[in-house]
mmCIF file of C-alpha atoms in Angstrom:
data_model
loop_
_atom_site.group_PDB
_atom_site.id
_atom_site.type_symbol
_atom_site.label_atom_id
_atom_site.label_comp_id
_atom_site.label_asym_id
_atom_site.label_seq_id
_atom_site.Cartn_x
_atom_site.Cartn_y
_atom_site.Cartn_z
ATOM 1 C CA MET A 8 -0.603 32.287 -9.738
ATOM 2 C CA ASN A 9 1.848 29.597 -10.729
ATOM 3 C CA ILE A 10 4.829 28.127 -9.054
ATOM 4 C CA GLU A 11 7.915 29.581 -10.774
ATOM 5 C CA ASP A 12 8.676 27.189 -13.724
ATOM 6 C CA GLN A 13 11.723 25.047 -12.982
ATOM 7 C CA ASN A 14 14.652 25.498 -15.453
ATOM 8 C CA VAL A 15 15.012 22.437 -17.626
ATOM 9 C CA GLY A 16 18.526 21.163 -17.429
ATOM 10 C CA MET A 17 20.844 18.934 -15.337
ATOM 11 C CA THR A 18 20.121 20.951 -12.234
ATOM 12 C CA GLU A 19 16.234 20.518 -12.676
ATOM 13 C CA PRO A 20 14.959 18.518 -9.623
ATOM 14 C CA ILE A 21 12.954 15.264 -10.370
ATOM 15 C CA THR A 22 9.300 16.215 -9.885
ATOM 16 C CA ILE A 23 7.534 13.402 -7.707
ATOM 17 C CA ILE A 24 3.748 13.462 -7.398
ATOM 18 C CA GLY A 25 2.902 11.550 -4.191
ATOM 19 C CA GLY A 26 4.491 11.555 -0.779
ATOM 20 C CA GLY A 27 3.553 7.903 0.224
ATOM 21 C CA ILE A 28 5.996 5.131 0.911
ATOM 22 C CA GLY A 29 7.016 4.918 -2.743
ATOM 23 C CA GLY A 30 7.467 8.618 -3.543
ATOM 24 C CA LEU A 31 9.443 9.196 -0.334
ATOM 25 C CA THR A 32 11.706 6.283 -0.878
ATOM 26 C CA LEU A 33 12.457 7.709 -4.273
ATOM 27 C CA ALA A 34 13.198 11.103 -2.909
ATOM 28 C CA ARG A 35 15.471 9.650 -0.267
ATOM 29 C CA VAL A 36 17.566 7.444 -2.527
ATOM 30 C CA LEU A 37 17.900 10.311 -5.041
ATOM 31 C CA TYR A 38 19.045 12.604 -2.095
ATOM 32 C CA VAL A 39 21.609 9.930 -0.916
ATOM 33 C CA ASN A 40 23.067 10.053 -4.545
ATOM 34 C CA GLY A 41 23.088 13.926 -4.625
ATOM 35 C CA ILE A 42 20.253 14.286 -6.968
ATOM 36 C CA PRO A 43 17.530 16.963 -6.264
ATOM 37 C CA SER A 44 13.955 16.073 -6.105
ATOM 38 C CA LYS A 45 10.658 17.851 -5.169
ATOM 39 C CA VAL A 46 7.681 15.900 -3.690
ATOM 40 C CA TYR A 47 4.272 17.090 -4.006
ATOM 41 C CA GLU A 48 1.686 15.419 -1.515
ATOM 42 C CA ILE A 49 -2.001 15.811 -1.100
ATOM 43 C CA ASP A 50 -1.977 15.500 2.629
ATOM 44 C CA THR A 51 -1.885 18.892 4.524
ATOM 45 C CA SER A 52 0.709 17.591 6.804
ATOM 46 C CA PRO A 53 2.536 14.384 7.923
ATOM 47 C CA ASN A 54 -0.025 13.598 10.574
ATOM 48 C CA ALA A 55 -3.176 14.774 8.638
ATOM 49 C CA ARG A 56 -4.616 11.150 8.574
ATOM 50 C CA THR A 57 -3.836 7.645 9.771
ATOM 51 C CA GLN A 58 -1.542 5.744 7.435
ATOM 52 C CA GLY A 59 -2.988 2.223 7.438
ATOM 53 C CA GLY A 60 -1.901 -0.843 9.271
ATOM 54 C CA GLN A 61 1.165 -2.944 9.615
ATOM 55 C CA LEU A 62 3.490 -3.878 6.651
ATOM 56 C CA ASP A 63 5.885 -6.701 6.439
ATOM 57 C CA ILE A 64 8.989 -5.612 4.833
ATOM 58 C CA HIS A 65 10.656 -8.460 2.815
ATOM 59 C CA GLU A 66 14.463 -8.994 2.507
ATOM 60 C CA HIS A 67 14.121 -9.404 -1.292
ATOM 61 C CA ASN A 68 12.487 -6.037 -2.213
ATOM 62 C CA GLY A 69 11.620 -3.624 0.777
ATOM 63 C CA GLN A 70 14.846 -4.211 2.756
ATOM 64 C CA ILE A 71 16.950 -3.835 -0.262
ATOM 65 C CA ALA A 72 15.307 -0.387 -0.887
ATOM 66 C CA LEU A 73 15.948 0.687 2.749
ATOM 67 C CA LYS A 74 19.538 -0.409 2.455
ATOM 68 C CA LYS A 75 19.989 1.740 -0.706
ATOM 69 C CA ALA A 76 18.211 4.726 1.236
ATOM 70 C CA HIS A 77 20.658 4.210 4.134
ATOM 71 C CA LEU A 78 17.891 3.659 6.588
ATOM 72 C CA MET A 79 18.334 0.248 7.969
ATOM 73 C CA ASP A 80 19.117 1.345 11.588
ATOM 74 C CA GLU A 81 16.030 3.689 11.678
ATOM 75 C CA PHE A 82 14.092 0.628 10.109
ATOM 76 C CA HIS A 83 15.098 -1.638 12.932
ATOM 77 C CA SER A 84 14.068 0.716 15.510
ATOM 78 C CA ILE A 85 10.550 0.630 14.388
ATOM 79 C CA ILE A 86 10.193 -3.058 13.996
ATOM 80 C CA HIS A 87 7.226 -4.596 15.970
ATOM 81 C CA GLU A 88 8.802 -7.727 17.414
ATOM 82 C CA GLY A 89 6.679 -10.814 17.329
ATOM 83 C CA ALA A 90 4.066 -9.235 15.072
ATOM 84 C CA ASP A 91 4.811 -11.656 12.234
ATOM 85 C CA ALA A 92 3.389 -14.498 14.300
ATOM 86 C CA ALA A 93 0.220 -16.041 12.769
ATOM 87 C CA ARG A 94 -2.836 -18.040 13.912
ATOM 88 C CA ILE A 95 -5.303 -19.556 11.429
ATOM 89 C CA PHE A 96 -8.919 -20.453 12.476
ATOM 90 C CA ASN A 97 -11.808 -22.035 10.633
ATOM 91 C CA SER A 98 -15.320 -20.466 10.941
ATOM 92 C CA ASN A 99 -15.949 -22.755 13.883
ATOM 93 C CA GLY A 100 -13.174 -21.120 15.896
ATOM 94 C CA GLU A 101 -10.879 -24.290 15.475
ATOM 95 C CA LEU A 102 -7.307 -23.272 15.677
ATOM 96 C CA LEU A 103 -5.713 -24.998 12.675
ATOM 97 C CA HIS A 104 -2.174 -23.436 12.748
ATOM 98 C CA ASP A 105 -0.190 -21.508 15.307
ATOM 99 C CA ALA A 106 2.884 -20.061 13.573
ATOM 100 C CA PRO A 107 5.448 -18.490 15.811
ATOM 101 C CA THR A 108 7.503 -15.485 15.002
ATOM 102 C CA ASP A 109 10.309 -15.673 12.554
ATOM 103 C CA GLU A 110 13.532 -15.578 14.422
ATOM 104 C CA ASN A 111 15.540 -14.781 11.397
ATOM 105 C CA ASN A 112 13.326 -11.578 10.961
ATOM 106 C CA GLY A 113 12.939 -12.201 7.216
ATOM 107 C CA ARG A 114 9.624 -10.326 7.052
ATOM 108 C CA PRO A 115 9.579 -8.035 10.049
ATOM 109 C CA GLU A 116 6.460 -5.988 10.657
ATOM 110 C CA VAL A 117 6.282 -2.256 11.010
ATOM 111 C CA LEU A 118 3.494 0.377 11.047
ATOM 112 C CA ARG A 119 3.040 2.143 7.683
ATOM 113 C CA GLY A 120 2.993 5.357 9.629
ATOM 114 C CA ASP A 121 6.340 4.865 11.285
ATOM 115 C CA LEU A 122 7.948 3.760 8.026
ATOM 116 C CA ARG A 123 6.687 6.887 6.329
ATOM 117 C CA GLN A 124 7.827 9.171 9.197
ATOM 118 C CA ILE A 125 11.424 7.841 9.132
ATOM 119 C CA LEU A 126 11.442 8.683 5.404
ATOM 120 C CA ILE A 127 10.083 12.017 5.966
ATOM 121 C CA ASP A 128 12.717 12.679 8.591
ATOM 122 C CA SER A 129 15.423 11.605 6.311
ATOM 123 C CA LEU A 130 14.745 14.433 3.908
ATOM 124 C CA PRO A 131 15.402 18.214 4.017
ATOM 125 C CA ASN A 132 12.271 19.995 4.986
ATOM 126 C CA GLU A 133 11.984 21.771 1.636
ATOM 127 C CA THR A 134 11.931 18.607 -0.242
ATOM 128 C CA ILE A 135 8.263 17.896 0.477
ATOM 129 C CA GLU A 136 5.397 20.314 -0.378
ATOM 130 C CA TRP A 137 2.385 19.521 1.556
ATOM 131 C CA ASN A 138 -1.385 20.212 0.646
ATOM 132 C CA LYS A 139 -0.789 19.933 -3.095
ATOM 133 C CA LYS A 140 -3.685 18.035 -4.494
ATOM 134 C CA VAL A 141 -3.220 17.503 -8.277
ATOM 135 C CA ASP A 142 -6.160 18.416 -10.523
ATOM 136 C CA ARG A 143 -4.627 17.290 -13.737
ATOM 137 C CA VAL A 144 -1.488 16.673 -15.853
ATOM 138 C CA GLU A 145 -0.994 17.925 -19.166
ATOM 139 C CA GLU A 146 1.687 17.108 -21.832
ATOM 140 C CA LEU A 147 2.923 20.545 -23.474
ATOM 141 C CA GLU A 148 5.316 19.236 -25.941
ATOM 142 C CA LYS A 149 7.454 16.188 -26.226
ATOM 143 C CA GLY A 150 9.076 15.651 -22.670
ATOM 144 C CA GLN A 151 7.464 18.695 -21.060
ATOM 145 C CA TYR A 152 4.536 18.311 -18.547
ATOM 146 C CA GLN A 153 2.427 20.843 -16.767
ATOM 147 C CA VAL A 154 0.985 19.733 -13.320
ATOM 148 C CA PHE A 155 -2.065 21.734 -12.244
ATOM 149 C CA PHE A 156 -2.926 21.704 -8.535
ATOM 150 C CA ARG A 157 -6.351 22.457 -6.844
ATOM 151 C CA ASP A 158 -5.016 25.538 -5.317
ATOM 152 C CA ASP A 159 -4.713 27.240 -8.743
ATOM 153 C CA THR A 160 -0.952 26.791 -8.807
ATOM 154 C CA SER A 161 0.934 24.838 -11.399
ATOM 155 C CA LEU A 162 4.425 23.732 -12.369
ATOM 156 C CA THR A 163 6.305 22.702 -15.530
ATOM 157 C CA THR A 164 8.807 19.905 -15.555
ATOM 158 C CA SER A 165 10.688 17.510 -17.825
ATOM 159 C CA LYS A 166 11.440 15.115 -15.140
ATOM 160 C CA LEU A 167 8.034 13.707 -13.820
ATOM 161 C CA VAL A 168 7.483 10.626 -11.715
ATOM 162 C CA GLY A 169 3.769 9.526 -10.602
ATOM 163 C CA ALA A 170 3.815 8.094 -7.226
ATOM 164 C CA ASP A 171 0.290 9.057 -6.638
ATOM 165 C CA GLY A 172 -1.475 5.741 -6.076
ATOM 166 C CA ALA A 173 -4.491 3.967 -7.371
ATOM 167 C CA TRP A 174 -6.217 6.801 -9.112
ATOM 168 C CA SER A 175 -2.870 8.544 -10.529
ATOM 169 C CA LYS A 176 -3.481 11.770 -12.322
ATOM 170 C CA VAL A 177 0.120 11.208 -13.902
ATOM 171 C CA ARG A 178 -0.927 7.793 -15.240
ATOM 172 C CA LYS A 179 -3.594 9.634 -17.505
ATOM 173 C CA VAL A 180 -0.740 11.051 -19.600
ATOM 174 C CA LEU A 181 0.450 7.573 -20.423
ATOM 175 C CA THR A 182 -2.576 5.312 -20.655
ATOM 176 C CA ASP A 183 -6.463 5.468 -20.525
ATOM 177 C CA ILE A 184 -6.740 2.308 -18.501
ATOM 178 C CA THR A 185 -8.307 2.750 -15.028
ATOM 179 C CA PRO A 186 -8.505 0.324 -11.945
ATOM 180 C CA HIS A 187 -11.278 -2.161 -11.841
ATOM 181 C CA TYR A 188 -13.238 -3.613 -9.000
ATOM 182 C CA THR A 189 -12.045 -7.103 -8.194
ATOM 183 C CA GLY A 190 -15.032 -8.389 -6.544
ATOM 184 C CA TYR A 191 -13.605 -8.128 -3.058
ATOM 185 C CA THR A 192 -13.993 -5.469 -0.202
ATOM 186 C CA PHE A 193 -12.152 -5.238 2.924
ATOM 187 C CA ILE A 194 -13.966 -3.591 5.794
ATOM 188 C CA GLU A 195 -11.556 -1.889 8.370
ATOM 189 C CA THR A 196 -12.174 -1.798 12.038
ATOM 190 C CA TYR A 197 -10.223 -1.095 15.332
ATOM 191 C CA LEU A 198 -10.543 -2.197 18.789
ATOM 192 C CA HIS A 199 -8.542 -0.374 21.615
ATOM 193 C CA ASP A 200 -7.251 -1.450 25.054
ATOM 194 C CA VAL A 201 -8.016 -5.179 24.019
ATOM 195 C CA ASP A 202 -6.208 -7.032 26.950
ATOM 196 C CA ASN A 203 -8.502 -5.212 29.424
ATOM 197 C CA GLN A 204 -11.695 -4.614 27.489
ATOM 198 C CA TYR A 205 -11.818 -7.596 25.242
ATOM 199 C CA PRO A 206 -9.621 -10.348 26.734
ATOM 200 C CA GLU A 207 -11.078 -13.373 24.950
ATOM 201 C CA THR A 208 -10.620 -11.568 21.649
ATOM 202 C CA ALA A 209 -7.181 -10.566 22.364
ATOM 203 C CA LYS A 210 -6.340 -14.029 23.340
ATOM 204 C CA VAL A 211 -7.646 -15.477 20.067
ATOM 205 C CA VAL A 212 -5.823 -12.853 17.897
ATOM 206 C CA GLY A 213 -2.479 -13.447 19.894
ATOM 207 C CA GLN A 214 0.386 -11.170 19.503
ATOM 208 C CA GLY A 215 0.624 -11.192 15.794
ATOM 209 C CA GLN A 216 -1.775 -11.676 12.925
ATOM 210 C CA MET A 217 -5.182 -13.868 13.103
ATOM 211 C CA PHE A 218 -6.829 -15.419 10.130
ATOM 212 C CA ALA A 219 -10.454 -16.743 10.655
ATOM 213 C CA LEU A 220 -11.512 -17.645 7.189
ATOM 214 C CA SER A 221 -14.250 -19.455 5.165
ATOM 215 C CA PRO A 222 -14.986 -19.592 1.429
ATOM 216 C CA GLY A 223 -15.917 -15.946 0.192
ATOM 217 C CA LYS A 224 -15.436 -14.262 3.601
ATOM 218 C CA GLY A 225 -13.063 -13.965 6.635
ATOM 219 C CA ILE A 226 -11.890 -11.730 9.385
ATOM 220 C CA VAL A 227 -8.258 -10.975 9.417
ATOM 221 C CA ALA A 228 -6.825 -9.047 12.514
ATOM 222 C CA HIS A 229 -3.460 -7.795 13.504
ATOM 223 C CA ARG A 230 -2.070 -6.822 16.985
ATOM 224 C CA GLU A 231 -0.569 -3.299 16.933
ATOM 225 C CA TYR A 232 1.265 -1.236 19.675
ATOM 226 C CA GLY A 233 -0.780 0.185 22.486
ATOM 227 C CA GLY A 234 -3.287 -2.630 22.963
ATOM 228 C CA ILE A 235 -4.766 -2.013 19.480
ATOM 229 C CA ILE A 236 -6.282 -4.700 17.174
ATOM 230 C CA HIS A 237 -6.600 -3.587 13.563
ATOM 231 C CA THR A 238 -9.145 -5.682 11.541
ATOM 232 C CA TYR A 239 -9.879 -6.139 7.954
ATOM 233 C CA VAL A 240 -13.146 -8.070 7.346
ATOM 234 C CA GLN A 241 -12.728 -9.545 3.957
ATOM 235 C CA MET A 242 -15.702 -10.315 1.590
ATOM 236 C CA GLN A 243 -16.313 -11.363 -1.857
ATOM 237 C CA CYS A 244 -19.292 -9.277 -2.733
ATOM 238 C CA SER A 245 -20.692 -7.134 -5.526
ATOM 239 C CA SER A 246 -20.064 -3.300 -5.574
ATOM 240 C CA GLU A 247 -23.909 -2.797 -5.422
ATOM 241 C CA TRP A 248 -24.165 -4.778 -2.212
ATOM 242 C CA ILE A 249 -21.419 -2.889 -0.421
ATOM 243 C CA ASP A 250 -22.713 0.478 -1.715
ATOM 244 C CA ASN A 251 -26.217 -0.041 -0.247
ATOM 245 C CA ILE A 252 -24.762 -0.314 3.257
ATOM 246 C CA ASP A 253 -24.974 2.982 5.171
ATOM 247 C CA PHE A 254 -21.435 3.188 6.664
ATOM 248 C CA SER A 255 -22.184 6.641 8.230
ATOM 249 C CA ASN A 256 -24.485 4.726 10.786
ATOM 250 C CA LYS A 257 -21.827 2.565 12.446
ATOM 251 C CA LYS A 258 -24.243 0.439 14.558
ATOM 252 C CA GLU A 259 -26.271 -0.402 11.482
ATOM 253 C CA ALA A 260 -23.289 -0.951 9.335
ATOM 254 C CA ALA A 261 -21.741 -3.385 11.854
ATOM 255 C CA GLN A 262 -24.883 -5.514 12.244
ATOM 256 C CA THR A 263 -25.305 -5.713 8.510
ATOM 257 C CA ILE A 264 -21.534 -7.052 8.132
ATOM 258 C CA ALA A 265 -21.973 -9.262 11.273
ATOM 259 C CA ASN A 266 -25.014 -10.839 9.994
ATOM 260 C CA GLU A 267 -22.761 -12.427 7.244
ATOM 261 C CA PHE A 268 -20.861 -14.273 10.032
ATOM 262 C CA LYS A 269 -23.849 -15.808 11.914
ATOM 263 C CA GLY A 270 -22.586 -18.834 13.801
ATOM 264 C CA TRP A 271 -19.024 -17.659 14.239
ATOM 265 C CA PRO A 272 -17.545 -17.527 17.691
ATOM 266 C CA ASN A 273 -18.474 -14.250 19.557
ATOM 267 C CA GLU A 274 -14.803 -13.593 20.458
ATOM 268 C CA ILE A 275 -13.979 -13.400 16.757
ATOM 269 C CA THR A 276 -17.163 -11.373 15.582
ATOM 270 C CA ALA A 277 -16.537 -9.061 18.360
ATOM 271 C CA LEU A 278 -13.938 -7.597 16.074
ATOM 272 C CA ILE A 279 -16.868 -6.358 14.024
ATOM 273 C CA THR A 280 -19.664 -5.855 16.505
ATOM 274 C CA GLU A 281 -17.682 -4.005 19.293
ATOM 275 C CA ALA A 282 -15.563 -1.909 16.780
ATOM 276 C CA GLU A 283 -14.989 1.397 18.535
ATOM 277 C CA SER A 284 -13.850 3.160 15.429
ATOM 278 C CA SER A 285 -15.829 4.011 12.210
ATOM 279 C CA ILE A 286 -16.261 1.088 10.023
ATOM 280 C CA THR A 287 -14.722 1.726 6.679
ATOM 281 C CA PRO A 288 -15.296 -0.105 3.493
ATOM 282 C CA ARG A 289 -12.075 -0.346 1.152
ATOM 283 C CA LYS A 290 -13.030 -1.708 -2.252
ATOM 284 C CA ILE A 291 -10.147 -3.636 -3.656
ATOM 285 C CA ASN A 292 -9.438 -2.194 -7.172
ATOM 286 C CA ALA A 293 -6.679 -3.352 -9.533
ATOM 287 C CA LEU A 294 -5.058 -2.581 -12.828
ATOM 288 C CA PRO A 295 -4.950 -5.469 -15.329
ATOM 289 C CA ASP A 296 -2.044 -7.862 -14.548
ATOM 290 C CA GLU A 297 -0.256 -7.305 -17.873
ATOM 291 C CA HIS A 298 -0.777 -3.498 -17.638
ATOM 292 C CA ARG A 299 1.588 -1.560 -19.942
ATOM 293 C CA TRP A 300 1.856 1.928 -21.360
ATOM 294 C CA GLN A 301 3.459 3.407 -24.402
ATOM 295 C CA ARG A 302 6.764 4.964 -23.123
ATOM 296 C CA ARG A 303 7.076 8.710 -23.103
ATOM 297 C CA GLN A 304 9.911 11.070 -22.662
ATOM 298 C CA GLY A 305 10.515 12.526 -19.360
ATOM 299 C CA VAL A 306 7.724 10.512 -17.289
ATOM 300 C CA THR A 307 7.121 7.290 -15.616
ATOM 301 C CA LEU A 308 5.332 5.782 -12.681
ATOM 302 C CA ILE A 309 5.987 3.676 -9.663
ATOM 303 C CA GLY A 310 4.158 1.796 -7.034
ATOM 304 C CA ASP A 311 0.450 1.575 -7.184
ATOM 305 C CA ALA A 312 0.311 4.216 -9.916
ATOM 306 C CA ALA A 313 2.081 1.748 -12.088
ATOM 307 C CA HIS A 314 0.795 -1.674 -10.894
ATOM 308 C CA LEU A 315 -2.177 -1.586 -8.526
ATOM 309 C CA MET A 316 -3.074 -5.017 -7.433
ATOM 310 C CA ALA A 317 -4.988 -6.860 -4.863
ATOM 311 C CA PRO A 318 -3.413 -6.910 -1.341
ATOM 312 C CA SER A 319 -0.606 -9.608 -1.224
ATOM 313 C CA GLY A 320 1.930 -8.232 1.229
ATOM 314 C CA GLU A 321 3.978 -7.069 -1.659
ATOM 315 C CA GLY A 322 2.521 -3.428 -2.623
ATOM 316 C CA ALA A 323 4.697 -1.249 -0.429
ATOM 317 C CA ASN A 324 7.550 -3.509 -0.975
ATOM 318 C CA LEU A 325 7.295 -3.126 -4.780
ATOM 319 C CA ALA A 326 6.899 0.404 -4.487
ATOM 320 C CA MET A 327 9.967 0.839 -2.567
ATOM 321 C CA LEU A 328 11.869 -1.394 -4.892
ATOM 322 C CA ASP A 329 10.516 0.569 -8.001
ATOM 323 C CA ALA A 330 11.732 3.717 -6.303
ATOM 324 C CA ALA A 331 15.295 2.740 -5.122
ATOM 325 C CA GLU A 332 16.049 1.128 -8.420
ATOM 326 C CA LEU A 333 14.834 4.085 -10.509
ATOM 327 C CA ALA A 334 16.660 6.526 -8.250
ATOM 328 C CA GLU A 335 20.004 4.655 -8.458
ATOM 329 C CA SER A 336 19.735 4.444 -12.251
ATOM 330 C CA ILE A 337 18.965 8.144 -12.519
ATOM 331 C CA ALA A 338 22.044 8.987 -10.231
ATOM 332 C CA LYS A 339 24.239 6.915 -12.495
ATOM 333 C CA MET A 340 23.040 8.913 -15.448
ATOM 334 C CA ASN A 341 23.558 12.160 -13.467
ATOM 335 C CA GLY A 342 19.992 13.096 -13.196
ATOM 336 C CA ASP A 343 18.994 12.043 -16.852
ATOM 337 C CA LEU A 344 15.542 10.368 -16.315
ATOM 338 C CA ASN A 345 15.114 9.919 -20.156
ATOM 339 C CA SER A 346 18.147 7.779 -20.188
ATOM 340 C CA VAL A 347 16.860 5.312 -17.669
ATOM 341 C CA ILE A 348 13.114 5.084 -18.292
ATOM 342 C CA LYS A 349 13.344 2.387 -20.840
ATOM 343 C CA ASP A 350 15.526 0.099 -18.741
ATOM 344 C CA TYR A 351 13.435 0.778 -15.542
ATOM 345 C CA GLU A 352 10.060 0.035 -17.179
ATOM 346 C CA GLU A 353 11.443 -3.090 -18.962
ATOM 347 C CA THR A 354 12.482 -4.556 -15.439
ATOM 348 C CA MET A 355 9.394 -3.198 -13.435
ATOM 349 C CA PHE A 356 6.547 -4.503 -15.969
ATOM 350 C CA PRO A 357 7.191 -8.187 -15.817
ATOM 351 C CA ARG A 358 8.095 -8.127 -12.125
ATOM 352 C CA SER A 359 4.765 -6.467 -11.256
ATOM 353 C CA GLU A 360 2.837 -8.706 -13.734
ATOM 354 C CA GLU A 361 4.143 -11.862 -11.848
ATOM 355 C CA GLU A 362 3.126 -10.306 -8.476
ATOM 356 C CA ALA A 363 -0.117 -9.391 -9.721
ATOM 357 C CA ARG A 364 -0.811 -13.092 -10.841
ATOM 358 C CA GLU A 365 0.289 -14.053 -7.545
ATOM 359 C CA SER A 366 -2.053 -11.649 -5.634
ATOM 360 C CA HIS A 367 -5.050 -13.452 -7.341
ATOM 361 C CA GLU A 368 -3.582 -16.864 -6.160
ATOM 362 C CA LEU A 369 -3.252 -15.499 -2.621
ATOM 363 C CA LEU A 370 -6.875 -14.178 -2.434
ATOM 364 C CA ASP A 371 -8.028 -17.604 -3.750
ATOM 365 C CA ILE A 372 -6.026 -19.403 -1.060
ATOM 366 C CA CYS A 373 -7.464 -17.178 1.624
ATOM 367 C CA LEU A 374 -11.107 -16.946 0.376
ATOM 368 C CA GLY A 375 -11.526 -19.660 -2.236
ATOM 369 C CA GLU A 376 -13.295 -22.916 -2.103
ATOM 370 C CA ASP A 377 -10.527 -24.594 0.067
ATOM 371 C CA SER A 378 -10.456 -21.693 2.628
ATOM 372 C CA PRO A 379 -8.760 -21.817 5.212
ATOM 373 C CA TYR A 380 -7.007 -25.220 4.652
ATOM 374 C CA ARG A 381 -4.993 -23.958 1.695
ATOM 375 C CA LEU A 382 -3.703 -21.147 3.754
ATOM 376 C CA VAL A 383 -2.520 -23.590 6.390
ATOM 377 C CA GLU A 384 -0.710 -25.498 3.790
ATOM 378 C CA LEU A 385 0.961 -22.468 2.595
ATOM 379 C CA PHE A 386 2.192 -21.586 6.007
ATOM 380 C CA LYS A 387 3.499 -25.102 6.295
ATOM 381 C CA GLY A 388 5.387 -24.691 3.128
ATOM 382 C CA ASN A 389 3.505 -27.100 1.028
ATOM 383 C CA ILE A 390 2.428 -24.701 -1.560
#
């Protein structure tokens, strides 16, 4: 059974694979400009899974996209005030830097799930089709693509945008390059009701973000609404080492990770040992910094599908800017994707390459030989 193939022409909607922040921003800015689109998302519903932690949305990219999406009021309503404060410790628990919140709100923090929800709410219900896991994408002829879903349906389109993340299926019609392991893994944990249950840990973390770092490893925690502390234990390690940990055994996994932090203050290692949720390893994969593909008619990529990189605070922001710029260009060309792909990619490629290189530098600042002291210098504006 096939979804009825859409007619190719000016009224054909832009087909967007992936309903994350980037794909939804693209759909929203297209909608604002009167261009139809259809989003196909793997999740079964908006609330099918947690959406990750907090994002700082920057004035020079993410907020520009939200302005183009006409969603600044909604954005301001979900800002976690004070969450951009930061505290930096060394492995001995010595407080090296205590940065207050930015009163200018240049990089306000929001929960990824909240941001995604305001984008979902801003679109007509029929825009997003849920529970559409892509199996493969095939090029039928120049400028025509067939998307096959796991539910044995398919669609044919001449206007295709891959916003489907790190392991993008749309990317495969453009390039054979796949992400590689960077040598870093972030291990995700949560604590709840922290002010009552773990007051010493809550005090150390403060109201924003806490970095406890040393060369090759660190514990980065963020205060979220409702007395939650969301933590990423950051480790430079081989893929084999992390693969040999049985994360289905939470207690054993926590102890294995905590053993790497012997001698660190208990109120900091409690973020590992007292974790109330599952302990989830997230290998950090990336595409090559200079990643390019041969341009093809009728198809392009945005966000992680186009330029997956190590976490730097820019991933969601770049995806949103990609989306907003592409959408506005399509609108100016009255829905003609082919007319804008060249200009979009020529702008996106060097921008993402620069950010990818900076992501390596940030990892080195946080976990390199001079950690955590280079991070202190960065916060002080000396780097």
